[in-house]
PDB file of C-alpha atoms in Angstrom:
ATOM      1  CA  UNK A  12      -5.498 -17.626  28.547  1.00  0.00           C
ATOM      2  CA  UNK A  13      -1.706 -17.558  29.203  1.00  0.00           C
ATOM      3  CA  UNK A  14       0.954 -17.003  26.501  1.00  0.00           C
ATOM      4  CA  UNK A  15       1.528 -20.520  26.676  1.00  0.00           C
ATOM      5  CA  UNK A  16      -1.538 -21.388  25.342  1.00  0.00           C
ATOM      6  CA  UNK A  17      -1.746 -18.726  22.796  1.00  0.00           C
ATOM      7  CA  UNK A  18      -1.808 -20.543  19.302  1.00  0.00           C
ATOM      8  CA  UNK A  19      -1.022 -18.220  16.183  1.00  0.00           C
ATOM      9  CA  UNK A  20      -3.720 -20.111  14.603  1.00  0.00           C
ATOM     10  CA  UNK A  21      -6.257 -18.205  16.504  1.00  0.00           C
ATOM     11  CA  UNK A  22      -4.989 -15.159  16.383  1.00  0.00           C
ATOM     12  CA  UNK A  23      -6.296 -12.837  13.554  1.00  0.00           C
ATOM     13  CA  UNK A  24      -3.381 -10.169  14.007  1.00  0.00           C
ATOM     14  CA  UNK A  25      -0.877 -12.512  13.992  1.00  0.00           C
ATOM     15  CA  UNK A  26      -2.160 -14.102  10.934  1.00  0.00           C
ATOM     16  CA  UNK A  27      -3.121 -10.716   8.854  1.00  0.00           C
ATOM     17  CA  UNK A  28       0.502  -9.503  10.144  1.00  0.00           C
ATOM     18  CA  UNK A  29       1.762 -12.411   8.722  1.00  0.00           C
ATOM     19  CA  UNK A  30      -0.201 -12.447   5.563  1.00  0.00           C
ATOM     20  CA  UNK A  31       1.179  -9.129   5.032  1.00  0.00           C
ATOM     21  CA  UNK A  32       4.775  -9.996   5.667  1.00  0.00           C
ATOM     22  CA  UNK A  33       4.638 -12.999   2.896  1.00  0.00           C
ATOM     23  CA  UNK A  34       2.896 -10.843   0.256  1.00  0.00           C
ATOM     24  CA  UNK A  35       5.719  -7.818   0.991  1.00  0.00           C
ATOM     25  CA  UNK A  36       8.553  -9.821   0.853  1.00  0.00           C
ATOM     26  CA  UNK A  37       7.218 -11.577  -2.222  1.00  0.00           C
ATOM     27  CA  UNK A  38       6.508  -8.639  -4.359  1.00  0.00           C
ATOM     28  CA  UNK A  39      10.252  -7.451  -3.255  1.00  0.00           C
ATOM     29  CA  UNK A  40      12.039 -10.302  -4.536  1.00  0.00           C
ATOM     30  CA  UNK A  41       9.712 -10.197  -7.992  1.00  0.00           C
ATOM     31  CA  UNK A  42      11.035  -6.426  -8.120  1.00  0.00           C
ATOM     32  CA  UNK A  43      14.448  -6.925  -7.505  1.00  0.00           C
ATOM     33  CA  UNK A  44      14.687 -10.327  -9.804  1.00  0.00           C
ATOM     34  CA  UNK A  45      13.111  -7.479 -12.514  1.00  0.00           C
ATOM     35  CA  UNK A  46      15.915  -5.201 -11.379  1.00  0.00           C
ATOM     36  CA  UNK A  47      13.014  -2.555 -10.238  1.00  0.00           C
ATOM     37  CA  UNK A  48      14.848  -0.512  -7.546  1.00  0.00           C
ATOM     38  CA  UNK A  49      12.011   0.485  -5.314  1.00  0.00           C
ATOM     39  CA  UNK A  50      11.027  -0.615  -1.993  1.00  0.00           C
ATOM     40  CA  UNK A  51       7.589  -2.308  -1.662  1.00  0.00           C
ATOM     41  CA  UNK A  52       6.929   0.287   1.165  1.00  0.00           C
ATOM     42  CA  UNK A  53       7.655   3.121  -1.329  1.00  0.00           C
ATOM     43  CA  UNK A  54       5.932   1.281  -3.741  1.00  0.00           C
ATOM     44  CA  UNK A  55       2.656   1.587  -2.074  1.00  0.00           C
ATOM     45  CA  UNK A  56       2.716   4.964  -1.371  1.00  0.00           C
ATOM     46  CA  UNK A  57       2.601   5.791  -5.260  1.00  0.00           C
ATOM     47  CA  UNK A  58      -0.956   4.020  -5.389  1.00  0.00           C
ATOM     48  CA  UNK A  59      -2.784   6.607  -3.408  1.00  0.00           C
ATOM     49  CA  UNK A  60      -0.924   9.511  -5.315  1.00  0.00           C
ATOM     50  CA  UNK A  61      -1.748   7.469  -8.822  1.00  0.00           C
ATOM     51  CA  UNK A  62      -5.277   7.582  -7.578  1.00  0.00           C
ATOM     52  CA  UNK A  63      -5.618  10.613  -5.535  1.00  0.00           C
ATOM     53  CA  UNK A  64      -2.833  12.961  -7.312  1.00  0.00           C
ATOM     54  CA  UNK A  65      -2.528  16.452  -4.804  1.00  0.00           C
ATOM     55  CA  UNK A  66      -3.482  14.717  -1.954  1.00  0.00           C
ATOM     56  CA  UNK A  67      -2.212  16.399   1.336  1.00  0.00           C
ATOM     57  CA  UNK A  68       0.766  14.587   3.225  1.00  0.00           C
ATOM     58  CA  UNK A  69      -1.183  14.100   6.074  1.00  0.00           C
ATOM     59  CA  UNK A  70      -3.906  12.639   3.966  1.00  0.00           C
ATOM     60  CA  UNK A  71      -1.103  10.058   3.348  1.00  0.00           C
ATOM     61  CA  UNK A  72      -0.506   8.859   6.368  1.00  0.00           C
ATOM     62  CA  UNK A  73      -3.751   8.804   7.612  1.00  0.00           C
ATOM     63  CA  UNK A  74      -3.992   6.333   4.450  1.00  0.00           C
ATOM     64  CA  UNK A  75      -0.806   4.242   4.363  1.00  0.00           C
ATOM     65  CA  UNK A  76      -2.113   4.215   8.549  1.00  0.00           C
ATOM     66  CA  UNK A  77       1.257   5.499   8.721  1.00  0.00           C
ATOM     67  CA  UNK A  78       3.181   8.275  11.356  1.00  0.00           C
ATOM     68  CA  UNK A  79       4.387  11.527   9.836  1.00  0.00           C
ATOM     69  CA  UNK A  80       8.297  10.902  10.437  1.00  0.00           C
ATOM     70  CA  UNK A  81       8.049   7.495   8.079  1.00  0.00           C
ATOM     71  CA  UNK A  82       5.992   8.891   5.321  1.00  0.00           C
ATOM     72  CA  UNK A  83       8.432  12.247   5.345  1.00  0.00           C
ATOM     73  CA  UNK A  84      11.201   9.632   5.005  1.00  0.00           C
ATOM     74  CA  UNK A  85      10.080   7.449   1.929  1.00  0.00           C
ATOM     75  CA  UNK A  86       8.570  10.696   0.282  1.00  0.00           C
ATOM     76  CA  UNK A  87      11.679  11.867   0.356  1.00  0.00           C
ATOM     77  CA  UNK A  88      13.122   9.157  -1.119  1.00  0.00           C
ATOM     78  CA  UNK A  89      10.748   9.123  -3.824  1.00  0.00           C
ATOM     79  CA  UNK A  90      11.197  12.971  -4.415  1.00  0.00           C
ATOM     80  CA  UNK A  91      15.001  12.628  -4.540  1.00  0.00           C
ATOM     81  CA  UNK A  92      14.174   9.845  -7.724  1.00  0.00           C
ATOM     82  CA  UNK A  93      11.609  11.981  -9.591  1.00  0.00           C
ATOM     83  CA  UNK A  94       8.707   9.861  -8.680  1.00  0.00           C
ATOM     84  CA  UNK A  95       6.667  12.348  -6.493  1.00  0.00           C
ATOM     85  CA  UNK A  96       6.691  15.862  -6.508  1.00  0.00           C
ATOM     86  CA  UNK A  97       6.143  18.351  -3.066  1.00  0.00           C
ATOM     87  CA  UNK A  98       4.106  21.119  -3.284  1.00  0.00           C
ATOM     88  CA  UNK A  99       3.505  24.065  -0.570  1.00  0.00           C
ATOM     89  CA  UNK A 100      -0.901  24.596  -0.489  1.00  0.00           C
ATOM     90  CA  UNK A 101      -2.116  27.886  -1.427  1.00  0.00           C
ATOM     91  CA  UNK A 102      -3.744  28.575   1.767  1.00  0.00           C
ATOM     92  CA  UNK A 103      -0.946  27.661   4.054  1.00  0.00           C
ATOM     93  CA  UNK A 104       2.326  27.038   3.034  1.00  0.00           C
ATOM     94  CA  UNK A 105       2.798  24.284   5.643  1.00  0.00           C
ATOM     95  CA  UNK A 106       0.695  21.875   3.753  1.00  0.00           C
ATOM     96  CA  UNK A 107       2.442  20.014   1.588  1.00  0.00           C
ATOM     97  CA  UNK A 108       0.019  18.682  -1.579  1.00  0.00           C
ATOM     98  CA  UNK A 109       1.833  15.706  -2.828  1.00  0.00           C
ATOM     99  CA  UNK A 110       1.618  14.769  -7.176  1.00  0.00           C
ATOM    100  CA  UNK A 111       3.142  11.778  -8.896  1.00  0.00           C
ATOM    101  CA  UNK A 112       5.596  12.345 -11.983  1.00  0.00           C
ATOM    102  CA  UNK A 113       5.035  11.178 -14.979  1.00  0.00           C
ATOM    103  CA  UNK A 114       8.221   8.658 -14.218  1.00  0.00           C
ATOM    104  CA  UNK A 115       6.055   7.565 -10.983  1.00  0.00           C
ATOM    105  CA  UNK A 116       3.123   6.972 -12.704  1.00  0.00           C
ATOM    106  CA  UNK A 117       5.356   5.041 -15.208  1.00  0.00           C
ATOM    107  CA  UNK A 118       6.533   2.959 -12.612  1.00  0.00           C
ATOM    108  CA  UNK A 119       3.241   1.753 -11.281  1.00  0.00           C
ATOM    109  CA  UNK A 120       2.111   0.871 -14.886  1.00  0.00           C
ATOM    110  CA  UNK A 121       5.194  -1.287 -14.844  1.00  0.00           C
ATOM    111  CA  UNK A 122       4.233  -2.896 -11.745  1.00  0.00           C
ATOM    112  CA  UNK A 123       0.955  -3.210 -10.948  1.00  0.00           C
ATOM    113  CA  UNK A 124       0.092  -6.250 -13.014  1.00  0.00           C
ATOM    114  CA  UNK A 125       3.450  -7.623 -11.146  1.00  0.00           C
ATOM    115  CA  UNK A 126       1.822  -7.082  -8.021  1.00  0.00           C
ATOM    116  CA  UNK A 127      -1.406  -8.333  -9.104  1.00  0.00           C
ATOM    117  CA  UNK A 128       0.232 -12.250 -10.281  1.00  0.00           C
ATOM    118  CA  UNK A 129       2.367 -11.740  -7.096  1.00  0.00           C
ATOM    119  CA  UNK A 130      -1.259 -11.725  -4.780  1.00  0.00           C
ATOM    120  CA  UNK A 131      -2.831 -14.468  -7.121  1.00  0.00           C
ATOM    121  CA  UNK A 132       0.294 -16.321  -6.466  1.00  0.00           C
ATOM    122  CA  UNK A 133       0.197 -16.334  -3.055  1.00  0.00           C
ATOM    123  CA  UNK A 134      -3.297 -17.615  -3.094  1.00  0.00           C
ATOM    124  CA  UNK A 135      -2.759 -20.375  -5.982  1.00  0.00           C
ATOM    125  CA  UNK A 136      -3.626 -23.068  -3.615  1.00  0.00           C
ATOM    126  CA  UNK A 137      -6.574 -21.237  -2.009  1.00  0.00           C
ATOM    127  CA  UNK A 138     -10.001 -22.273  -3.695  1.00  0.00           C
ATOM    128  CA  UNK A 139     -11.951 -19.102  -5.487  1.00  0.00           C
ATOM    129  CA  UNK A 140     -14.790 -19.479  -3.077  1.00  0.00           C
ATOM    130  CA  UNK A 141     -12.725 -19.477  -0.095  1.00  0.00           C
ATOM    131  CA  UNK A 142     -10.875 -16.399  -1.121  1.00  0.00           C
ATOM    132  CA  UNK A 143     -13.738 -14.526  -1.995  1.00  0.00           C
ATOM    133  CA  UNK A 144     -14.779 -15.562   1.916  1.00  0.00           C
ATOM    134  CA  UNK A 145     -11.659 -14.131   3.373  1.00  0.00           C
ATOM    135  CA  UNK A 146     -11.460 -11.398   1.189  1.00  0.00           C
ATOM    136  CA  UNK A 147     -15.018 -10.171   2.311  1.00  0.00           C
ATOM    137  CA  UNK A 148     -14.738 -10.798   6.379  1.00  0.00           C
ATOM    138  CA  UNK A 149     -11.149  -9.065   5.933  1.00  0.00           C
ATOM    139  CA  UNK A 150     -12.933  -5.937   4.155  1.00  0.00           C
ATOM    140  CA  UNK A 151     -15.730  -6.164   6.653  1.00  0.00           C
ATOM    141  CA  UNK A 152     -12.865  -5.048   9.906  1.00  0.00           C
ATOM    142  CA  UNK A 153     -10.976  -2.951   7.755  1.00  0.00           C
ATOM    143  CA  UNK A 154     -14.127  -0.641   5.652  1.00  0.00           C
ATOM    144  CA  UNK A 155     -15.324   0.947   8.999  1.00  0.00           C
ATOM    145  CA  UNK A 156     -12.224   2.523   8.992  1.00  0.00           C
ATOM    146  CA  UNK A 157     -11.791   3.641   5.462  1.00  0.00           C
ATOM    147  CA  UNK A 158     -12.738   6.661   4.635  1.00  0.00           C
ATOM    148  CA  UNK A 159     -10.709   7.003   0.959  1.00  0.00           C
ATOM    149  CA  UNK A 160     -13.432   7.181  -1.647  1.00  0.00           C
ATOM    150  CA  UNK A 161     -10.999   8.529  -3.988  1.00  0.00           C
ATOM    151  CA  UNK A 162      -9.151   5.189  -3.797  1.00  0.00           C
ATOM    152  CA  UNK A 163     -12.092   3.358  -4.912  1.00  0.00           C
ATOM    153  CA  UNK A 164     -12.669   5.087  -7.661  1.00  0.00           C
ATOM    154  CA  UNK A 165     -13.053   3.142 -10.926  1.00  0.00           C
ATOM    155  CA  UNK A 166     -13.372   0.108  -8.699  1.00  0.00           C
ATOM    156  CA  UNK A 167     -17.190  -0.521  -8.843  1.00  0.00           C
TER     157      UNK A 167
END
């Protein structure tokens, strides 16, 4: 198959990129119309931390599926607005153990119910049964990979 052929239809990273895209830019404009100044990015990196508190920073990125330099970045971001906390590990001081504030974990109670309408949203006009389809062949590529029981805590 050439290029020209290629229909975005068919293509499941192309759609799932652009899934993501919709529900991202989305949840932005429902934070900044509630005059929440946090990037969606940022955003998600609180939920593992809200879940997971002292998880290691490389723990993080393997999670977010994320490089070092980016998480460093919004971490430090976060850190400079109280919402995470950086802490050296006992047994090497290189490892940085990561903890959400009280003002983070604030935030995320603020939110999450936000974020919640702005995925239901997304899918009004998708039937229940359909969802539930997508939802389950989606979890079905991404569970071999994910290896976070801490995040699923709570969830069963």
């Amino acid at each position: 198959m050439t290029i020209d052929r290629l229909n975005p239809k068919d293509s499941l990273g192309f759609l799932t990129w652009k899934v993501s895209r919709l529900l991202t830019n989305s949840l932005a404009a429902r934070f900044a119309a509630e005059g929440i100044r946090i990037t969606v990015e940022q955003w998600r990196a609180l939920l593992p931390l809200y879940k997971c508190d002292g998880m290691s920073q490389g723990r993080l990125c393997e999670v977010l599926s994320q490089e070092k330099t980016g998480v460093s970045r919004l971490l430090a971001a976060l850190e400079r607005r109280g919402l995470v906390r950086r802490e050296s590990g006992d047994g090497d001081r290189r490892v940085k153990h990561l903890f959400i504030t009280d003002q983070g974990r604030g935030l995320v109670d603020a939110t999450i119910q936000m974020a919640l309408e702005n995925s239901r949203g997304c899918c009004a006009d998708i039937s229940p049964e359909d969802l539930e389809v997508c939802m389950r062949v989606l979890w079905k590529i991404v569970e071999p990979s994910f290896d976070h029981a801490c995040l699923l805590r709570g969830t069963e």
